[in-house]
């Protein structure tokens, strides 16, 4: 087992530790679950372990398809080794179907499908400000990233969307929307953070049922059980 050293950061659902290797970190997935900028919180038994395995499955799939990520290997039930990145303070949200904050913000109808090109949005990572929507000019003006990095984030995210929509669709699921984050490594921008049902919306293709963190946000129950259903359909070994 890789030894944890100093705690670097503690997010709402994950903790990041240094290891004996300078540019490798240990990402620990906890059972803690939060929504609404941390206003709603609960520990859901087994969620850390399922998210760790789910993320390992997705990151490995992306890597096999040529998408570079920070993921190195799963080291235990709820821990994975990752490359140490210099993270950009922005979140990239991709939407294949309109729902969530997009509909609240713009008053548009739920369920509109973005078939030709998914909708891409940047948000600033800042809980105190409620992660506000920003655009390319904000990122350049405040030096949160360069014009080239903005282009790369869009290009890689659209690639990711193509690969992921296919595996979810083949599994009888709809990948509605999700959030990804990027960081710098060795002069390149690569995918960091996580891809789990905590950070995406997944609907059952037949029933339209939510099988993601909306179950927690909306008090629908069976949160971990729903993550397990998605994992099972995708072939993730949990
Ligand atoms: O809330 P909103 O509709 O903007 O969320 C879009 C997608 O991004 C959802 O799948 C949500 O789970 C994800 N997201 C996230 N972390 C955030 C904001 C959004 O994982 N801070």
mmCIF file of C-alpha atoms and ligand atoms in Angstrom:
data_model
loop_
_atom_site.group_PDB
_atom_site.id
_atom_site.type_symbol
_atom_site.label_atom_id
_atom_site.label_comp_id
_atom_site.label_asym_id
_atom_site.label_seq_id
_atom_site.Cartn_x
_atom_site.Cartn_y
_atom_site.Cartn_z
ATOM 1 C CA UNK A 1 0.000 0.000 0.000
ATOM 2 C CA UNK A 2 1.299 3.483 -0.879
ATOM 3 C CA UNK A 3 2.059 5.404 2.283
ATOM 4 C CA UNK A 4 0.201 8.634 2.971
ATOM 5 C CA UNK A 5 2.327 11.532 4.115
ATOM 6 C CA UNK A 6 1.250 15.177 4.658
ATOM 7 C CA UNK A 7 -2.348 16.133 4.005
ATOM 8 C CA UNK A 8 -2.339 18.693 1.176
ATOM 9 C CA UNK A 9 -6.014 19.499 0.880
ATOM 10 C CA UNK A 10 -9.370 18.304 2.105
ATOM 11 C CA UNK A 11 -12.242 18.795 -0.313
ATOM 12 C CA UNK A 12 -15.911 18.033 0.341
ATOM 13 C CA UNK A 13 -15.601 14.369 -0.649
ATOM 14 C CA UNK A 14 -11.889 13.695 -1.175
ATOM 15 C CA UNK A 15 -8.605 14.264 0.639
ATOM 16 C CA UNK A 16 -5.247 14.624 -1.057
ATOM 17 C CA UNK A 17 -1.996 13.441 0.550
ATOM 18 C CA UNK A 18 1.664 13.659 -0.402
ATOM 19 C CA UNK A 19 3.555 10.382 -0.853
ATOM 20 C CA UNK A 20 7.251 9.526 -0.733
ATOM 21 C CA UNK A 21 7.421 10.382 -4.453
ATOM 22 C CA UNK A 22 7.461 14.161 -4.978
ATOM 23 C CA UNK A 23 5.122 14.378 -7.968
ATOM 24 C CA UNK A 24 2.706 11.585 -6.989
ATOM 25 C CA UNK A 25 -0.238 12.145 -4.647
ATOM 26 C CA UNK A 26 -2.719 9.856 -2.963
ATOM 27 C CA UNK A 27 -6.367 10.724 -3.546
ATOM 28 C CA UNK A 28 -8.634 9.396 -0.801
ATOM 29 C CA UNK A 29 -12.349 9.125 -1.614
ATOM 30 C CA UNK A 30 -14.440 9.639 1.527
ATOM 31 C CA UNK A 31 -18.077 8.751 2.172
ATOM 32 C CA UNK A 32 -18.873 12.440 2.809
ATOM 33 C CA UNK A 33 -21.416 13.855 0.407
ATOM 34 C CA UNK A 34 -22.318 17.490 0.049
ATOM 35 C CA UNK A 35 -24.515 19.692 -2.105
ATOM 36 C CA UNK A 36 -25.563 23.328 -2.404
ATOM 37 C CA UNK A 37 -22.032 24.657 -1.718
ATOM 38 C CA UNK A 38 -21.689 22.495 1.375
ATOM 39 C CA UNK A 39 -25.016 23.511 2.961
ATOM 40 C CA UNK A 40 -26.362 19.919 2.781
ATOM 41 C CA UNK A 41 -23.976 17.240 4.093
ATOM 42 C CA UNK A 42 -24.143 13.541 4.918
ATOM 43 C CA UNK A 43 -21.823 10.530 5.084
ATOM 44 C CA UNK A 44 -23.133 7.751 2.818
ATOM 45 C CA UNK A 45 -21.577 4.414 3.652
ATOM 46 C CA UNK A 46 -19.724 2.839 0.705
ATOM 47 C CA UNK A 47 -19.784 5.931 -1.504
ATOM 48 C CA UNK A 48 -16.028 6.598 -1.260
ATOM 49 C CA UNK A 49 -15.186 3.102 -2.388
ATOM 50 C CA UNK A 50 -17.625 3.041 -5.299
ATOM 51 C CA UNK A 51 -16.523 6.488 -6.505
ATOM 52 C CA UNK A 52 -12.857 5.480 -6.365
ATOM 53 C CA UNK A 53 -13.523 2.390 -8.510
ATOM 54 C CA UNK A 54 -15.849 4.286 -10.839
ATOM 55 C CA UNK A 55 -13.226 6.980 -11.382
ATOM 56 C CA UNK A 56 -10.483 4.384 -12.010
ATOM 57 C CA UNK A 57 -12.697 2.742 -14.650
ATOM 58 C CA UNK A 58 -13.508 6.005 -16.463
ATOM 59 C CA UNK A 59 -9.971 7.448 -16.306
ATOM 60 C CA UNK A 60 -8.520 4.148 -17.612
ATOM 61 C CA UNK A 61 -11.062 4.099 -20.437
ATOM 62 C CA UNK A 62 -10.143 7.665 -21.402
ATOM 63 C CA UNK A 63 -6.426 6.874 -21.262
ATOM 64 C CA UNK A 64 -6.908 3.872 -23.546
ATOM 65 C CA UNK A 65 -8.531 6.300 -25.987
ATOM 66 C CA UNK A 66 -5.579 8.694 -25.871
ATOM 67 C CA UNK A 67 -6.859 11.228 -23.303
ATOM 68 C CA UNK A 68 -4.047 12.039 -20.889
ATOM 69 C CA UNK A 69 -5.140 12.067 -17.220
ATOM 70 C CA UNK A 70 -3.508 12.362 -13.799
ATOM 71 C CA UNK A 71 -4.691 8.861 -12.792
ATOM 72 C CA UNK A 72 -1.873 6.367 -12.147
ATOM 73 C CA UNK A 73 -3.436 3.423 -10.306
ATOM 74 C CA UNK A 74 -6.004 2.368 -7.752
ATOM 75 C CA UNK A 75 -4.108 1.437 -4.586
ATOM 76 C CA UNK A 76 -6.947 0.356 -2.256
ATOM 77 C CA UNK A 77 -10.747 0.326 -2.014
ATOM 78 C CA UNK A 78 -10.978 4.070 -1.533
ATOM 79 C CA UNK A 79 -7.549 5.363 -2.596
ATOM 80 C CA UNK A 80 -5.802 6.047 -5.899
ATOM 81 C CA UNK A 81 -2.398 7.338 -6.864
ATOM 82 C CA UNK A 82 -2.381 10.387 -9.147
ATOM 83 C CA UNK A 83 0.147 12.746 -10.716
ATOM 84 C CA UNK A 84 0.587 16.049 -8.900
ATOM 85 C CA UNK A 85 -0.924 18.758 -11.120
ATOM 86 C CA UNK A 86 -0.997 22.524 -10.927
ATOM 87 C CA UNK A 87 -4.791 22.833 -11.119
ATOM 88 C CA UNK A 88 -6.527 25.650 -12.991
ATOM 89 C CA UNK A 89 -9.159 27.281 -10.725
ATOM 90 C CA UNK A 90 -11.947 26.633 -13.228
ATOM 91 C CA UNK A 91 -14.598 23.972 -13.711
ATOM 92 C CA UNK A 92 -15.602 22.852 -17.215
ATOM 93 C CA UNK A 93 -19.246 21.800 -17.420
ATOM 94 C CA UNK A 94 -20.497 19.903 -20.456
ATOM 95 C CA UNK A 95 -24.193 19.522 -21.124
ATOM 96 C CA UNK A 96 -25.790 17.110 -23.575
ATOM 97 C CA UNK A 97 -29.309 17.881 -22.280
ATOM 98 C CA UNK A 98 -30.566 21.076 -20.625
ATOM 99 C CA UNK A 99 -31.311 20.747 -16.917
ATOM 100 C CA UNK A 100 -30.043 21.985 -13.546
ATOM 101 C CA UNK A 101 -28.520 25.429 -13.144
ATOM 102 C CA UNK A 102 -28.683 26.124 -16.892
ATOM 103 C CA UNK A 103 -32.500 26.050 -16.839
ATOM 104 C CA UNK A 104 -32.693 28.095 -13.631
ATOM 105 C CA UNK A 105 -30.240 30.685 -14.962
ATOM 106 C CA UNK A 106 -31.665 31.147 -18.463
ATOM 107 C CA UNK A 107 -35.288 30.112 -17.964
ATOM 108 C CA UNK A 108 -34.954 27.557 -20.775
ATOM 109 C CA UNK A 109 -37.017 24.366 -20.902
ATOM 110 C CA UNK A 110 -35.676 21.199 -19.262
ATOM 111 C CA UNK A 111 -34.815 18.388 -21.644
ATOM 112 C CA UNK A 112 -33.602 20.301 -24.721
ATOM 113 C CA UNK A 113 -31.016 18.057 -26.397
ATOM 114 C CA UNK A 114 -27.755 19.548 -27.713
ATOM 115 C CA UNK A 115 -27.265 17.052 -30.468
ATOM 116 C CA UNK A 116 -24.895 18.858 -32.841
ATOM 117 C CA UNK A 117 -22.507 20.139 -30.218
ATOM 118 C CA UNK A 118 -22.762 19.838 -26.438
ATOM 119 C CA UNK A 119 -22.996 23.047 -24.455
ATOM 120 C CA UNK A 120 -19.743 24.005 -22.737
ATOM 121 C CA UNK A 121 -19.534 26.364 -19.746
ATOM 122 C CA UNK A 122 -16.742 27.604 -17.482
ATOM 123 C CA UNK A 123 -17.310 28.241 -13.766
ATOM 124 C CA UNK A 124 -14.870 29.751 -11.291
ATOM 125 C CA UNK A 125 -13.965 27.365 -8.467
ATOM 126 C CA UNK A 126 -14.939 29.490 -5.490
ATOM 127 C CA UNK A 127 -17.395 28.150 -2.908
ATOM 128 C CA UNK A 128 -17.764 31.518 -1.166
ATOM 129 C CA UNK A 129 -18.999 33.028 -4.434
ATOM 130 C CA UNK A 130 -21.108 29.947 -5.295
ATOM 131 C CA UNK A 131 -18.870 28.960 -8.271
ATOM 132 C CA UNK A 132 -20.026 31.751 -10.650
ATOM 133 C CA UNK A 133 -20.303 31.324 -14.416
ATOM 134 C CA UNK A 134 -17.346 32.916 -16.232
ATOM 135 C CA UNK A 135 -16.218 33.166 -19.844
ATOM 136 C CA UNK A 136 -12.951 32.880 -21.785
ATOM 137 C CA UNK A 137 -12.182 36.591 -21.316
ATOM 138 C CA UNK A 138 -12.385 36.350 -17.524
ATOM 139 C CA UNK A 139 -9.936 33.435 -17.585
ATOM 140 C CA UNK A 140 -7.435 35.379 -19.685
ATOM 141 C CA UNK A 141 -7.925 38.736 -17.897
ATOM 142 C CA UNK A 142 -7.377 37.265 -14.426
ATOM 143 C CA UNK A 143 -4.654 34.859 -15.638
ATOM 144 C CA UNK A 144 -6.554 31.748 -14.497
ATOM 145 C CA UNK A 145 -5.380 30.171 -17.754
ATOM 146 C CA UNK A 146 -4.041 31.099 -21.191
ATOM 147 C CA UNK A 147 -5.900 31.320 -24.504
ATOM 148 C CA UNK A 148 -4.149 28.133 -25.563
ATOM 149 C CA UNK A 149 -5.214 26.348 -22.359
ATOM 150 C CA UNK A 150 -8.816 27.444 -22.944
ATOM 151 C CA UNK A 151 -8.719 25.910 -26.424
ATOM 152 C CA UNK A 152 -7.174 22.729 -25.044
ATOM 153 C CA UNK A 153 -9.792 22.429 -22.287
ATOM 154 C CA UNK A 154 -12.572 22.686 -24.878
ATOM 155 C CA UNK A 155 -10.911 20.302 -27.324
ATOM 156 C CA UNK A 156 -10.120 17.610 -24.725
ATOM 157 C CA UNK A 157 -13.536 17.951 -23.068
ATOM 158 C CA UNK A 158 -15.374 17.425 -26.378
ATOM 159 C CA UNK A 159 -13.189 14.335 -27.018
ATOM 160 C CA UNK A 160 -14.034 13.029 -23.540
ATOM 161 C CA UNK A 161 -17.710 13.629 -24.203
ATOM 162 C CA UNK A 162 -17.588 11.559 -27.379
ATOM 163 C CA UNK A 163 -15.960 8.572 -25.631
ATOM 164 C CA UNK A 164 -18.129 8.747 -22.516
ATOM 165 C CA UNK A 165 -21.492 9.292 -24.241
ATOM 166 C CA UNK A 166 -20.811 6.104 -26.206
ATOM 167 C CA UNK A 167 -20.089 3.869 -23.195
ATOM 168 C CA UNK A 168 -23.033 5.258 -21.224
ATOM 169 C CA UNK A 169 -25.342 4.866 -24.213
ATOM 170 C CA UNK A 170 -24.171 1.282 -24.795
ATOM 171 C CA UNK A 171 -24.962 0.600 -21.118
ATOM 172 C CA UNK A 172 -28.555 1.875 -21.428
ATOM 173 C CA UNK A 173 -27.757 5.181 -19.732
ATOM 174 C CA UNK A 174 -27.789 8.851 -20.756
ATOM 175 C CA UNK A 175 -24.851 11.032 -19.774
ATOM 176 C CA UNK A 176 -26.770 14.280 -19.298
ATOM 177 C CA UNK A 177 -24.056 16.622 -17.999
ATOM 178 C CA UNK A 178 -20.896 16.633 -15.907
ATOM 179 C CA UNK A 179 -18.001 18.660 -14.601
ATOM 180 C CA UNK A 180 -14.315 18.114 -15.329
ATOM 181 C CA UNK A 181 -11.188 19.934 -14.185
ATOM 182 C CA UNK A 182 -7.723 20.299 -15.685
ATOM 183 C CA UNK A 183 -4.215 20.946 -14.419
ATOM 184 C CA UNK A 184 -0.712 21.524 -15.751
ATOM 185 C CA UNK A 185 1.833 18.715 -15.750
ATOM 186 C CA UNK A 186 5.190 18.791 -17.477
ATOM 187 C CA UNK A 187 4.172 21.762 -19.642
ATOM 188 C CA UNK A 188 0.900 20.135 -20.722
ATOM 189 C CA UNK A 189 -2.720 20.441 -19.675
ATOM 190 C CA UNK A 190 -4.182 17.108 -18.552
ATOM 191 C CA UNK A 191 -7.411 15.882 -16.985
ATOM 192 C CA UNK A 192 -7.382 15.963 -13.179
ATOM 193 C CA UNK A 193 -9.810 15.629 -10.254
ATOM 194 C CA UNK A 194 -12.432 12.883 -10.693
ATOM 195 C CA UNK A 195 -15.188 11.541 -12.868
ATOM 196 C CA UNK A 196 -17.846 9.930 -10.645
ATOM 197 C CA UNK A 197 -21.650 10.068 -10.219
ATOM 198 C CA UNK A 198 -20.997 12.842 -7.668
ATOM 199 C CA UNK A 199 -20.067 15.168 -10.532
ATOM 200 C CA UNK A 200 -22.409 14.177 -13.313
ATOM 201 C CA UNK A 201 -26.042 13.584 -14.158
ATOM 202 C CA UNK A 202 -26.910 10.117 -15.423
ATOM 203 C CA UNK A 203 -30.418 9.074 -16.424
ATOM 204 C CA UNK A 204 -31.733 5.598 -17.176
ATOM 205 C CA UNK A 205 -32.457 5.501 -20.922
ATOM 206 C CA UNK A 206 -35.746 3.605 -20.472
ATOM 207 C CA UNK A 207 -37.236 5.168 -17.345
ATOM 208 C CA UNK A 208 -35.517 8.585 -17.211
ATOM 209 C CA UNK A 209 -34.720 7.939 -13.557
ATOM 210 C CA UNK A 210 -31.807 9.930 -12.049
ATOM 211 C CA UNK A 211 -28.964 7.667 -10.947
ATOM 212 C CA UNK A 212 -26.521 10.316 -9.711
ATOM 213 C CA UNK A 213 -26.037 12.946 -7.014
ATOM 214 C CA UNK A 214 -29.405 14.521 -7.851
ATOM 215 C CA UNK A 215 -30.797 11.668 -5.696
ATOM 216 C CA UNK A 216 -28.976 13.259 -2.755
ATOM 217 C CA UNK A 217 -29.769 16.861 -3.755
ATOM 218 C CA UNK A 218 -33.486 16.052 -4.125
ATOM 219 C CA UNK A 219 -33.763 13.637 -1.156
ATOM 220 C CA UNK A 220 -34.775 10.749 -3.425
ATOM 221 C CA UNK A 221 -32.867 8.138 -1.368
ATOM 222 C CA UNK A 222 -30.898 5.084 -2.586
ATOM 223 C CA UNK A 223 -27.929 7.272 -3.535
ATOM 224 C CA UNK A 224 -25.165 4.653 -3.222
ATOM 225 C CA UNK A 225 -27.500 1.951 -4.588
ATOM 226 C CA UNK A 226 -28.032 4.078 -7.719
ATOM 227 C CA UNK A 227 -24.279 4.598 -8.160
ATOM 228 C CA UNK A 228 -23.986 0.797 -7.901
ATOM 229 C CA UNK A 229 -26.595 0.301 -10.630
ATOM 230 C CA UNK A 230 -24.655 2.632 -12.951
ATOM 231 C CA UNK A 231 -21.365 0.892 -12.114
ATOM 232 C CA UNK A 232 -22.917 -2.512 -12.777
ATOM 233 C CA UNK A 233 -24.388 -1.424 -16.128
ATOM 234 C CA UNK A 234 -21.005 0.006 -17.227
ATOM 235 C CA UNK A 235 -19.105 -3.085 -16.075
ATOM 236 C CA UNK A 236 -17.193 -1.384 -13.239
ATOM 237 C CA UNK A 237 -16.060 -4.005 -10.711
ATOM 238 C CA UNK A 238 -17.153 -2.713 -7.297
HETATM 239 O O1 LIG B 1 -25.648 22.519 -11.203
HETATM 240 P P1 LIG B 1 -25.356 22.415 -12.659
HETATM 241 O O2 LIG B 1 -26.558 22.107 -13.483
HETATM 242 O O3 LIG B 1 -24.589 23.603 -13.179
HETATM 243 O O4 LIG B 1 -24.379 21.156 -12.806
HETATM 244 C C1 LIG B 1 -23.953 20.676 -14.047
HETATM 245 C C2 LIG B 1 -23.158 19.411 -13.849
HETATM 246 O O5 LIG B 1 -21.899 19.685 -13.258
HETATM 247 C C3 LIG B 1 -23.842 18.408 -12.926
HETATM 248 O O6 LIG B 1 -23.613 17.109 -13.419
HETATM 249 C C4 LIG B 1 -23.147 18.599 -11.591
HETATM 250 O O7 LIG B 1 -23.140 17.413 -10.826
HETATM 251 C C5 LIG B 1 -21.756 19.011 -12.021
HETATM 252 N N1 LIG B 1 -21.120 19.942 -11.081
HETATM 253 C C6 LIG B 1 -20.164 19.478 -10.181
HETATM 254 N N2 LIG B 1 -19.565 20.334 -9.300
HETATM 255 C C7 LIG B 1 -19.874 21.625 -9.300
HETATM 256 C C8 LIG B 1 -20.841 22.127 -10.190
HETATM 257 C C9 LIG B 1 -21.461 21.254 -11.076
HETATM 258 O O8 LIG B 1 -19.844 18.288 -10.190
HETATM 259 N N3 LIG B 1 -19.263 22.436 -8.456
#
